DNA sequence: ACAAAAGTGTTATACGTACACCCATGC
DNA sequence: GCATGGGTGTACGTATAACACTTTTGT
């Protein structure tokens, strides 16, 4: 974060630098400030225990991170490293095993937050093509939740939010029955983002 | 926040200094980092516009705040100012109109977060006496939500979470029919705190 | 006796879940 | 024609909302 920008603006900037995308859903979820968090990493612990590398001072530094997660259509983006990154690439969640510092905890907290927010926030805009099919939207939810959902119940639930416009067109060219195309009803989508989808108390 | 403590520990410490309480529900909800946020305050704006007080440099400083909210039984606490506070006192929400910086926005964001969390987190432990009545718990929810709830539906919903133990005793001495006393089932309460109360997807 | 608070119950409706059936398309 | 994916519908259980009746207690 630079001196003249808010943390949100900074997060947007970094996202822009690495993906080229702008106006992306970006959500602050937690601050990580544990003094020893750099050293809590098992890899770092192994290094310290082994006494191998004497140059561990870096891990004595104090880091304070504000976690953000963004929702990005990865097929549209070629990730590019910025000035402080050597490598910037897409990974499947199940490929991610070791990360520096406590970044694995951060990732898990982000996932947890995202899954919670799914209960009262609509999702999918700018993650899908402008016109998309119901199965495509469902795959998106299933990917994030890492579990399968019932086709018919998913459709009913999503449609009940009235954030979608059903189009006359169908998506042809697929191997089976042509599914209808939908687009987001932006007005209602925005409203749902602000007011939430779940009634609660 | 000192150099050797996390932001959570620091928040706990400050809460402890001002209330004397420990082990209180304390939840991080947002980071506020807008560069101009000190100046965005209408009172400060008036000052600047009037040109009255030339000593406005303080508002040029960059503040970054991590917002926490705590749930405290105010009847048990005599708030006491700490080293950086002149005054520390309880206020009703409707008495709060002007605050320095953007602290009014922070307060509102805290309330919004709390009300959302009410949908999937139990609430009441250490806000009520060890034994309490259903109406007392309901008042608590009604106060936070700033709206009335149906007695019978409230009871059913809360009981369905099975975070309460119903006791044989009744609270006598009141002017009317003696209500039953309840206590929290701490084991289930903790579970509910971790796993959430609402099923969702 | 009465008002006010509290216990308990009922009913209609909405929602989530788990299914079954039919239709279109490529092989 | 058959496997597969997709559109649509139904039955069941549970949760929510709205509402009524009875019991207790102090005045």
Tab-separated table of C-alpha atoms (C1' of nucleotides) in Angstrom:
chain	number	residue	atom	x	y	z
A	1	UNK	CA	0.000	0.000	0.000
A	2	UNK	CA	1.383	3.397	-0.966
A	3	UNK	CA	0.908	6.501	1.097
A	4	UNK	CA	-1.776	7.989	-1.062
A	5	UNK	CA	-4.058	5.022	-1.557
A	6	UNK	CA	-6.402	3.040	0.607
A	7	UNK	CA	-5.811	-0.645	1.130
A	8	UNK	CA	-8.727	-1.384	-1.196
A	9	UNK	CA	-7.247	0.742	-3.951
A	10	UNK	CA	-3.883	-0.892	-3.423
A	11	UNK	CA	-5.408	-4.362	-3.640
A	12	UNK	CA	-7.129	-3.383	-6.857
A	13	UNK	CA	-3.889	-2.027	-8.235
A	14	UNK	CA	-1.941	-5.170	-7.484
A	15	UNK	CA	-4.681	-7.281	-8.975
A	16	UNK	CA	-4.614	-5.095	-12.049
A	17	UNK	CA	-0.842	-5.390	-12.373
A	18	UNK	CA	-0.931	-9.143	-12.184
A	19	UNK	CA	-4.028	-9.891	-14.206
A	20	UNK	CA	-4.683	-6.836	-16.320
A	21	UNK	CA	-8.239	-6.838	-15.044
A	22	UNK	CA	-10.108	-3.980	-13.476
A	23	UNK	CA	-13.403	-3.697	-11.662
A	24	UNK	CA	-13.182	-7.142	-10.164
A	25	UNK	CA	-15.000	-8.363	-7.078
A	26	UNK	CA	-12.451	-7.974	-4.306
A	27	UNK	CA	-13.204	-8.575	-0.666
A	28	UNK	CA	-11.196	-7.857	2.426
A	29	UNK	CA	-11.472	-10.745	4.835
A	30	UNK	CA	-8.908	-10.641	7.605
A	31	UNK	CA	-5.778	-9.055	9.058
A	32	UNK	CA	-2.872	-11.315	9.876
A	33	UNK	CA	-0.511	-9.847	12.406
A	34	UNK	CA	0.847	-12.563	14.628
A	35	UNK	CA	4.427	-11.514	15.489
A	36	UNK	CA	5.842	-14.990	14.933
A	37	UNK	CA	3.741	-15.861	11.946
A	38	UNK	CA	6.716	-15.991	9.584
A	39	UNK	CA	8.386	-18.607	11.756
A	40	UNK	CA	5.295	-20.723	12.339
A	41	UNK	CA	5.649	-22.208	8.902
A	42	UNK	CA	6.719	-25.867	9.093
A	43	UNK	CA	9.257	-25.387	6.316
A	44	UNK	CA	10.841	-22.496	8.154
A	45	UNK	CA	10.770	-24.512	11.362
A	46	UNK	CA	12.644	-27.308	9.658
A	47	UNK	CA	15.234	-24.841	8.458
A	48	UNK	CA	15.672	-23.408	11.920
A	49	UNK	CA	15.816	-26.823	13.550
A	50	UNK	CA	18.337	-28.144	11.084
A	51	UNK	CA	20.531	-25.131	11.699
A	52	UNK	CA	21.449	-25.380	8.051
A	53	UNK	CA	20.984	-21.906	6.694
A	54	UNK	CA	22.209	-19.173	9.027
A	55	UNK	CA	20.477	-16.462	7.017
A	56	UNK	CA	17.112	-16.657	8.761
A	57	UNK	CA	16.921	-13.064	9.844
A	58	UNK	CA	14.361	-12.372	7.197
A	59	UNK	CA	11.872	-14.415	9.180
A	60	UNK	CA	12.432	-12.249	12.228
A	61	UNK	CA	10.800	-9.367	10.467
A	62	UNK	CA	7.341	-8.307	11.487
A	63	UNK	CA	4.759	-8.720	8.731
A	64	UNK	CA	1.237	-7.441	8.866
A	65	UNK	CA	-0.979	-8.553	5.997
A	66	UNK	CA	-4.494	-7.583	5.096
A	67	UNK	CA	-6.051	-10.464	3.240
A	68	UNK	CA	-8.210	-9.919	0.172
A	69	UNK	CA	-9.720	-12.419	-2.147
A	70	UNK	CA	-10.773	-11.717	-5.705
A	71	UNK	CA	-12.984	-13.626	-8.072
A	72	UNK	CA	-11.475	-13.864	-11.504
A	73	UNK	CA	-12.236	-15.834	-14.648
A	74	UNK	CA	-8.875	-17.556	-14.884
A	75	UNK	CA	-9.378	-18.527	-18.498
A	76	UNK	CA	-9.294	-14.887	-19.465
A	77	UNK	CA	-6.111	-14.020	-17.628
A	78	UNK	CA	-2.468	-14.703	-18.204
A	79	UNK	CA	-1.011	-13.986	-14.773
A	80	UNK	CA	2.091	-11.815	-14.907
A	81	UNK	CA	4.555	-11.215	-12.074
A	82	UNK	CA	4.798	-7.662	-10.792
A	83	UNK	CA	7.868	-5.844	-9.466
A	84	UNK	CA	8.030	-7.855	-6.252
A	85	UNK	CA	7.105	-11.248	-7.707
A	86	UNK	CA	9.289	-13.725	-9.525
A	87	UNK	CA	6.466	-15.976	-10.537
A	88	UNK	CA	2.764	-15.512	-10.896
A	89	UNK	CA	0.730	-18.481	-12.066
A	90	UNK	CA	-2.580	-20.286	-11.650
A	91	UNK	CA	-2.685	-23.301	-9.402
A	92	UNK	CA	-5.443	-25.689	-8.579
A	93	UNK	CA	-6.353	-25.642	-4.923
A	94	UNK	CA	-5.284	-29.229	-4.521
A	95	UNK	CA	-1.884	-28.415	-5.987
A	96	UNK	CA	-1.221	-25.840	-3.299
A	97	UNK	CA	0.579	-27.500	-0.452
A	98	UNK	CA	3.432	-25.353	0.760
A	99	UNK	CA	3.493	-21.593	0.810
A	100	UNK	CA	5.800	-19.137	2.535
A	101	UNK	CA	4.931	-17.591	5.863
A	102	UNK	CA	1.405	-18.428	6.951
A	103	UNK	CA	0.001	-18.003	3.484
A	104	UNK	CA	-1.615	-21.404	3.599
A	105	UNK	CA	-3.670	-20.343	6.613
A	106	UNK	CA	-4.535	-17.141	4.821
A	107	UNK	CA	-5.711	-19.081	1.819
A	108	UNK	CA	-7.869	-21.322	3.965
A	109	UNK	CA	-9.378	-18.383	5.795
A	110	UNK	CA	-10.181	-16.787	2.444
A	111	UNK	CA	-11.917	-19.950	1.270
A	112	UNK	CA	-13.874	-20.211	4.484
A	113	UNK	CA	-14.986	-16.599	4.187
A	114	UNK	CA	-15.917	-16.974	0.535
A	115	UNK	CA	-18.009	-20.051	1.244
A	116	UNK	CA	-19.814	-18.272	4.032
A	117	UNK	CA	-20.481	-15.243	1.877
A	118	UNK	CA	-21.938	-17.485	-0.766
A	119	UNK	CA	-24.930	-17.850	1.512
A	120	UNK	CA	-25.916	-14.236	1.230
A	121	UNK	CA	-24.134	-12.885	-1.815
A	122	UNK	CA	-24.787	-13.663	-5.460
A	123	UNK	CA	-21.820	-14.787	-7.460
A	124	UNK	CA	-20.832	-15.258	-11.040
A	125	UNK	CA	-20.748	-11.856	-12.626
A	126	UNK	CA	-17.523	-11.402	-14.596
A	127	UNK	CA	-16.656	-14.998	-13.799
A	128	UNK	CA	-18.742	-16.241	-16.667
A	129	UNK	CA	-19.258	-15.096	-20.212
A	130	UNK	CA	-21.984	-12.512	-20.662
A	131	UNK	CA	-24.365	-15.269	-21.688
A	132	UNK	CA	-24.023	-18.542	-19.886
A	133	UNK	CA	-25.941	-21.708	-19.161
A	134	UNK	CA	-27.340	-22.911	-15.871
A	135	UNK	CA	-24.952	-25.881	-15.761
A	136	UNK	CA	-22.028	-23.478	-16.206
A	137	UNK	CA	-23.158	-21.416	-13.250
A	138	UNK	CA	-23.651	-24.551	-11.235
A	139	UNK	CA	-20.122	-25.784	-12.005
A	140	UNK	CA	-18.865	-22.469	-10.647
A	141	UNK	CA	-20.663	-22.945	-7.350
A	142	UNK	CA	-19.610	-26.554	-7.149
A	143	UNK	CA	-15.996	-25.636	-7.721
A	144	UNK	CA	-15.991	-23.067	-4.973
A	145	UNK	CA	-17.854	-25.255	-2.537
A	146	UNK	CA	-15.937	-28.349	-3.560
A	147	UNK	CA	-19.079	-30.410	-3.521
A	148	UNK	CA	-21.811	-31.463	-5.899
A	149	UNK	CA	-25.185	-29.791	-5.961
A	150	UNK	CA	-28.493	-31.046	-7.226
A	151	UNK	CA	-29.162	-29.741	-10.721
A	152	UNK	CA	-32.863	-29.049	-10.199
A	153	UNK	CA	-32.656	-27.603	-6.729
A	154	UNK	CA	-29.764	-25.392	-7.711
A	155	UNK	CA	-31.780	-23.979	-10.571
A	156	UNK	CA	-34.809	-23.289	-8.405
A	157	UNK	CA	-32.775	-21.583	-5.728
A	158	UNK	CA	-30.800	-19.395	-8.095
A	159	UNK	CA	-33.872	-18.432	-10.093
A	160	UNK	CA	-35.724	-17.508	-6.906
A	161	UNK	CA	-33.223	-14.700	-6.367
A	162	UNK	CA	-34.342	-13.215	-9.682
A	163	UNK	CA	-30.840	-12.085	-10.531
A	164	UNK	CA	-30.968	-13.842	-13.885
A	165	UNK	CA	-32.680	-13.109	-17.168
A	166	UNK	CA	-33.589	-16.206	-19.104
A	167	UNK	CA	-32.925	-15.745	-22.810
A	168	UNK	CA	-34.720	-17.287	-25.746
A	169	UNK	CA	-31.490	-18.613	-27.162
A	170	UNK	CA	-29.972	-21.940	-26.392
A	171	UNK	CA	-26.341	-22.863	-26.435
A	172	UNK	CA	-25.925	-25.126	-29.439
A	173	UNK	CA	-22.931	-27.145	-30.520
A	174	UNK	CA	-22.753	-29.107	-27.269
A	175	UNK	CA	-22.887	-32.858	-27.397
A	176	UNK	CA	-26.345	-33.125	-25.875
A	177	UNK	CA	-29.575	-31.259	-25.397
A	178	UNK	CA	-29.039	-27.566	-25.922
A	179	UNK	CA	-29.273	-25.659	-22.625
A	180	UNK	CA	-30.868	-22.242	-22.345
A	181	UNK	CA	-28.683	-19.199	-22.044
A	182	UNK	CA	-28.980	-16.731	-19.192
A	183	UNK	CA	-27.531	-13.357	-18.440
A	184	UNK	CA	-27.285	-11.533	-15.139
A	185	UNK	CA	-29.935	-8.988	-14.373
A	186	UNK	CA	-27.419	-6.401	-13.265
A	187	UNK	CA	-29.884	-4.235	-11.408
A	188	UNK	CA	-31.106	-7.075	-9.219
A	189	UNK	CA	-27.622	-8.518	-8.948
A	190	UNK	CA	-26.313	-5.269	-7.491
A	191	UNK	CA	-29.243	-5.056	-5.113
A	192	UNK	CA	-28.587	-8.606	-3.956
A	193	UNK	CA	-24.914	-7.802	-3.415
A	194	UNK	CA	-25.865	-4.933	-1.155
A	195	UNK	CA	-28.847	-6.315	0.670
A	196	UNK	CA	-27.922	-9.953	0.882
A	197	UNK	CA	-29.911	-12.966	-0.175
A	198	UNK	CA	-30.725	-14.569	3.118
A	199	UNK	CA	-33.459	-13.181	5.329
A	200	UNK	CA	-32.182	-14.300	8.685
A	201	UNK	CA	-33.837	-12.866	11.739
B	1	UNK	CA	-0.552	-2.616	18.676
B	2	UNK	CA	2.894	-3.168	20.180
B	3	UNK	CA	5.675	-4.904	18.369
B	4	UNK	CA	5.350	-8.158	20.201
B	5	UNK	CA	1.627	-8.715	20.014
B	6	UNK	CA	-0.849	-9.564	17.313
B	7	UNK	CA	-3.674	-7.214	16.543
B	8	UNK	CA	-6.068	-9.588	18.286
B	9	UNK	CA	-3.986	-9.627	21.433
B	10	UNK	CA	-3.735	-5.857	21.305
B	11	UNK	CA	-7.484	-5.496	20.939
B	12	UNK	CA	-7.973	-7.778	23.904
B	13	UNK	CA	-5.490	-5.789	25.933
B	14	UNK	CA	-7.170	-2.465	25.199
B	15	UNK	CA	-10.534	-3.944	26.018
B	16	UNK	CA	-9.105	-5.258	29.237
B	17	UNK	CA	-7.641	-1.884	30.158
B	18	UNK	CA	-10.895	-0.083	29.593
B	19	UNK	CA	-13.333	-2.613	30.994
B	20	UNK	CA	-11.324	-4.878	33.257
B	21	UNK	CA	-12.808	-7.846	31.422
B	22	UNK	CA	-10.953	-10.706	29.862
B	23	UNK	CA	-11.983	-13.511	27.564
B	24	UNK	CA	-14.613	-11.499	25.783
B	25	UNK	CA	-16.043	-12.165	22.364
B	26	UNK	CA	-14.046	-9.882	20.097
B	27	UNK	CA	-14.323	-9.886	16.346
B	28	UNK	CA	-12.238	-8.210	13.707
B	29	UNK	CA	-14.496	-6.806	11.023
B	30	UNK	CA	-12.730	-4.347	8.721
B	31	UNK	CA	-9.649	-2.304	7.968
B	32	UNK	CA	-10.096	1.400	7.419
B	33	UNK	CA	-7.293	2.982	5.462
B	34	UNK	CA	-8.642	5.710	3.244
B	35	UNK	CA	-5.903	8.374	3.066
B	36	UNK	CA	-8.334	11.239	3.526
B	37	UNK	CA	-10.563	9.575	6.017
B	38	UNK	CA	-9.676	11.967	8.814
B	39	UNK	CA	-10.769	14.898	6.717
B	40	UNK	CA	-13.954	13.338	5.424
B	41	UNK	CA	-15.662	14.033	8.727
B	42	UNK	CA	-18.295	16.791	8.377
B	43	UNK	CA	-17.138	18.459	11.581
B	44	UNK	CA	-13.582	18.587	10.321
B	45	UNK	CA	-14.827	19.837	6.976
B	46	UNK	CA	-16.639	22.675	8.684
B	47	UNK	CA	-13.461	23.544	10.536
B	48	UNK	CA	-11.445	23.549	7.328
B	49	UNK	CA	-14.057	25.552	5.446
B	50	UNK	CA	-14.387	28.152	8.170
B	51	UNK	CA	-10.637	28.619	8.174
B	52	UNK	CA	-11.034	29.175	11.881
B	53	UNK	CA	-8.513	26.901	13.472
B	54	UNK	CA	-5.177	26.882	11.657
B	55	UNK	CA	-3.963	23.850	13.599
B	56	UNK	CA	-5.423	21.212	11.326
B	57	UNK	CA	-2.217	19.387	10.573
B	58	UNK	CA	-3.287	16.559	12.807
B	59	UNK	CA	-5.925	15.634	10.262
B	60	UNK	CA	-3.271	15.348	7.563
B	61	UNK	CA	-1.836	12.332	9.266
B	62	UNK	CA	-2.401	8.925	7.782
B	63	UNK	CA	-4.428	6.636	10.026
B	64	UNK	CA	-4.970	2.957	9.445
B	65	UNK	CA	-7.443	1.323	11.796
B	66	UNK	CA	-8.412	-2.277	12.194
B	67	UNK	CA	-11.954	-2.380	13.497
B	68	UNK	CA	-12.992	-4.816	16.211
B	69	UNK	CA	-16.257	-5.124	17.993
B	70	UNK	CA	-16.725	-6.717	21.382
B	71	UNK	CA	-19.827	-7.937	23.163
B	72	UNK	CA	-19.870	-6.840	26.767
B	73	UNK	CA	-22.424	-6.858	29.525
B	74	UNK	CA	-22.376	-3.130	30.135
B	75	UNK	CA	-24.037	-3.419	33.528
B	76	UNK	CA	-20.986	-5.225	34.830
B	77	UNK	CA	-18.445	-2.702	33.629
B	78	UNK	CA	-17.391	0.728	34.725
B	79	UNK	CA	-15.542	1.966	31.651
B	80	UNK	CA	-12.217	3.565	32.474
B	81	UNK	CA	-10.064	5.667	30.161
B	82	UNK	CA	-6.661	4.266	29.303
B	83	UNK	CA	-3.432	6.163	28.664
B	84	UNK	CA	-4.558	7.590	25.328
B	85	UNK	CA	-8.172	8.317	26.294
B	86	UNK	CA	-9.610	11.245	28.194
B	87	UNK	CA	-13.045	9.814	28.513
B	88	UNK	CA	-14.466	6.350	28.315
B	89	UNK	CA	-18.167	5.934	28.836
B	90	UNK	CA	-21.242	3.990	27.737
B	91	UNK	CA	-23.524	5.589	25.201
B	92	UNK	CA	-26.763	4.472	23.726
B	93	UNK	CA	-26.557	4.026	19.997
B	94	UNK	CA	-29.104	6.748	19.459
B	95	UNK	CA	-27.024	9.149	21.529
B	96	UNK	CA	-24.051	8.718	19.229
B	97	UNK	CA	-24.171	11.374	16.571
B	98	UNK	CA	-20.768	12.911	16.066
B	99	UNK	CA	-17.474	11.114	16.370
B	100	UNK	CA	-13.973	12.061	15.272
B	101	UNK	CA	-12.515	10.878	12.004
B	102	UNK	CA	-14.730	8.331	10.284
B	103	UNK	CA	-15.587	6.578	13.512
B	104	UNK	CA	-19.281	6.846	12.806
B	105	UNK	CA	-18.839	4.849	9.614
B	106	UNK	CA	-16.758	2.342	11.545
B	107	UNK	CA	-19.499	2.001	14.121
B	108	UNK	CA	-22.101	1.418	11.445
B	109	UNK	CA	-19.972	-1.144	9.680
B	110	UNK	CA	-19.529	-2.941	13.002
B	111	UNK	CA	-23.263	-3.019	13.564
B	112	UNK	CA	-23.903	-4.267	10.068
B	113	UNK	CA	-21.348	-7.043	10.529
B	114	UNK	CA	-22.708	-8.018	13.912
B	115	UNK	CA	-26.252	-8.258	12.590
B	116	UNK	CA	-25.107	-10.436	9.710
B	117	UNK	CA	-23.139	-12.699	12.020
B	118	UNK	CA	-26.210	-13.115	14.169
B	119	UNK	CA	-27.552	-15.337	11.410
B	120	UNK	CA	-24.939	-17.982	11.877
B	121	UNK	CA	-23.420	-17.392	15.280
B	122	UNK	CA	-24.987	-17.914	18.678
B	123	UNK	CA	-24.896	-14.979	21.001
B	124	UNK	CA	-25.426	-14.242	24.632
B	125	UNK	CA	-22.681	-15.963	26.544
B	126	UNK	CA	-21.089	-13.571	29.033
B	127	UNK	CA	-23.679	-10.979	28.033
B	128	UNK	CA	-26.219	-12.467	30.392
B	129	UNK	CA	-26.052	-13.811	33.905
B	130	UNK	CA	-25.154	-17.465	34.159
B	131	UNK	CA	-28.821	-18.294	34.533
B	132	UNK	CA	-31.204	-16.241	32.493
B	133	UNK	CA	-34.736	-16.304	31.158
B	134	UNK	CA	-35.900	-16.638	27.591
B	135	UNK	CA	-37.343	-13.107	27.559
B	136	UNK	CA	-33.979	-11.770	28.698
B	137	UNK	CA	-32.223	-13.475	25.815
B	138	UNK	CA	-34.864	-12.200	23.461
B	139	UNK	CA	-34.404	-8.609	24.652
B	140	UNK	CA	-30.727	-8.987	23.859
B	141	UNK	CA	-31.430	-10.017	20.286
B	142	UNK	CA	-34.050	-7.341	19.915
B	143	UNK	CA	-31.664	-4.695	21.151
B	144	UNK	CA	-28.970	-5.661	18.707
B	145	UNK	CA	-31.340	-5.987	15.793
B	146	UNK	CA	-33.300	-2.919	16.809
B	147	UNK	CA	-36.563	-4.665	16.052
B	148	UNK	CA	-39.137	-6.752	17.846
B	149	UNK	CA	-39.283	-10.519	17.507
B	150	UNK	CA	-42.132	-12.903	18.094
B	151	UNK	CA	-41.854	-14.481	21.530
B	152	UNK	CA	-42.893	-17.967	20.492
B	153	UNK	CA	-40.986	-18.174	17.243
B	154	UNK	CA	-37.890	-16.804	18.917
B	155	UNK	CA	-38.056	-19.484	21.562
B	156	UNK	CA	-38.531	-22.265	19.047
B	157	UNK	CA	-35.677	-21.100	16.880
B	158	UNK	CA	-33.216	-20.650	19.718
B	159	UNK	CA	-34.134	-23.960	21.294
B	160	UNK	CA	-33.670	-25.727	17.974
B	161	UNK	CA	-29.988	-24.855	18.120
B	162	UNK	CA	-29.750	-26.853	21.356
B	163	UNK	CA	-27.275	-24.439	22.837
B	164	UNK	CA	-29.403	-23.993	25.955
B	165	UNK	CA	-30.095	-26.134	28.979
B	166	UNK	CA	-33.524	-25.604	30.422
B	167	UNK	CA	-33.425	-25.600	34.208
B	168	UNK	CA	-36.070	-26.693	36.670
B	169	UNK	CA	-35.937	-23.362	38.465
B	170	UNK	CA	-37.997	-20.353	37.620
B	171	UNK	CA	-37.100	-16.754	38.121
B	172	UNK	CA	-39.347	-15.612	40.951
B	173	UNK	CA	-39.874	-12.141	42.312
B	174	UNK	CA	-41.008	-10.708	38.995
B	175	UNK	CA	-44.355	-9.025	38.739
B	176	UNK	CA	-45.921	-11.752	36.622
B	177	UNK	CA	-45.760	-15.398	35.759
B	178	UNK	CA	-42.387	-16.788	36.727
B	179	UNK	CA	-40.295	-17.607	33.654
B	180	UNK	CA	-38.034	-20.631	33.469
B	181	UNK	CA	-34.313	-20.181	33.809
B	182	UNK	CA	-31.845	-21.364	31.205
B	183	UNK	CA	-28.117	-21.671	31.020
B	184	UNK	CA	-25.878	-22.040	28.006
B	185	UNK	CA	-24.766	-25.511	27.068
B	186	UNK	CA	-21.177	-24.472	26.635
B	187	UNK	CA	-20.130	-27.483	24.629
B	188	UNK	CA	-22.810	-26.983	21.993
B	189	UNK	CA	-22.400	-23.222	22.147
B	190	UNK	CA	-18.725	-23.523	21.235
B	191	UNK	CA	-19.525	-25.929	18.447
B	192	UNK	CA	-22.120	-23.550	17.074
B	193	UNK	CA	-19.627	-20.690	17.220
B	194	UNK	CA	-17.213	-22.685	15.123
B	195	UNK	CA	-19.505	-24.448	12.708
B	196	UNK	CA	-22.196	-21.851	12.279
B	197	UNK	CA	-25.914	-22.195	12.725
B	198	UNK	CA	-27.153	-21.824	9.192
B	199	UNK	CA	-26.858	-24.638	6.713
B	200	UNK	CA	-26.611	-22.642	3.525
B	201	UNK	CA	-25.626	-24.432	0.356
C	1	DA	C1'	-61.188	-9.202	38.987
C	2	DC	C1'	-57.827	-7.534	35.985
C	3	DA	C1'	-53.672	-6.508	33.385
C	4	DA	C1'	-49.398	-8.105	32.009
C	5	DA	C1'	-46.056	-11.501	31.313
C	6	DA	C1'	-45.052	-16.103	30.312
C	7	DG	C1'	-45.963	-21.150	28.864
C	8	DT	C1'	-47.718	-23.858	25.169
C	9	DG	C1'	-49.948	-25.052	20.709
C	10	DT	C1'	-51.911	-24.645	15.774
C	11	DT	C1'	-52.038	-23.577	11.085
C	12	DA	C1'	-50.634	-21.944	6.484
C	13	DT	C1'	-46.931	-21.193	3.884
C	14	DA	C1'	-42.267	-21.280	2.156
C	15	DC	C1'	-38.147	-23.698	1.556
C	16	DG	C1'	-34.790	-27.571	1.126
C	17	DT	C1'	-34.210	-32.228	-0.302
C	18	DA	C1'	-34.714	-36.053	-2.852
C	19	DC	C1'	-36.481	-37.931	-6.215
C	20	DA	C1'	-38.807	-39.305	-11.604
C	21	DC	C1'	-39.913	-38.325	-16.083
C	22	DC	C1'	-39.365	-36.569	-20.619
C	23	DC	C1'	-36.580	-34.291	-24.426
C	24	DA	C1'	-32.568	-33.415	-27.479
C	25	DT	C1'	-28.121	-34.650	-29.418
C	26	DG	C1'	-23.884	-37.200	-30.908
C	27	DC	C1'	-21.998	-41.576	-31.356
D	1	DG	C1'	-30.908	-47.016	-30.066
D	2	DC	C1'	-28.486	-45.629	-26.339
D	3	DA	C1'	-25.791	-42.953	-23.248
D	4	DT	C1'	-25.514	-38.422	-21.632
D	5	DG	C1'	-26.841	-34.041	-20.431
D	6	DG	C1'	-30.580	-30.916	-19.957
D	7	DG	C1'	-35.660	-29.169	-19.088
D	8	DT	C1'	-39.491	-29.677	-16.023
D	9	DG	C1'	-42.352	-31.437	-12.114
D	10	DT	C1'	-43.794	-33.706	-7.650
D	11	DA	C1'	-43.834	-35.404	-2.842
D	12	DC	C1'	-42.047	-35.052	1.625
D	13	DG	C1'	-40.169	-33.136	5.650
D	14	DT	C1'	-38.817	-29.201	8.061
D	15	DA	C1'	-38.518	-24.216	9.104
D	16	DT	C1'	-40.820	-19.780	9.365
D	17	DA	C1'	-44.511	-16.604	10.269
D	18	DA	C1'	-48.659	-15.397	12.099
D	19	DC	C1'	-51.725	-16.137	15.398
D	20	DA	C1'	-54.906	-18.006	20.147
D	21	DC	C1'	-55.440	-19.861	24.320
D	22	DT	C1'	-54.221	-20.819	29.007
D	23	DT	C1'	-51.542	-20.042	33.367
D	24	DT	C1'	-49.390	-17.299	36.840
D	25	DT	C1'	-48.629	-13.234	39.583
D	26	DG	C1'	-49.010	-8.537	41.744
D	27	DT	C1'	-52.177	-4.919	42.322
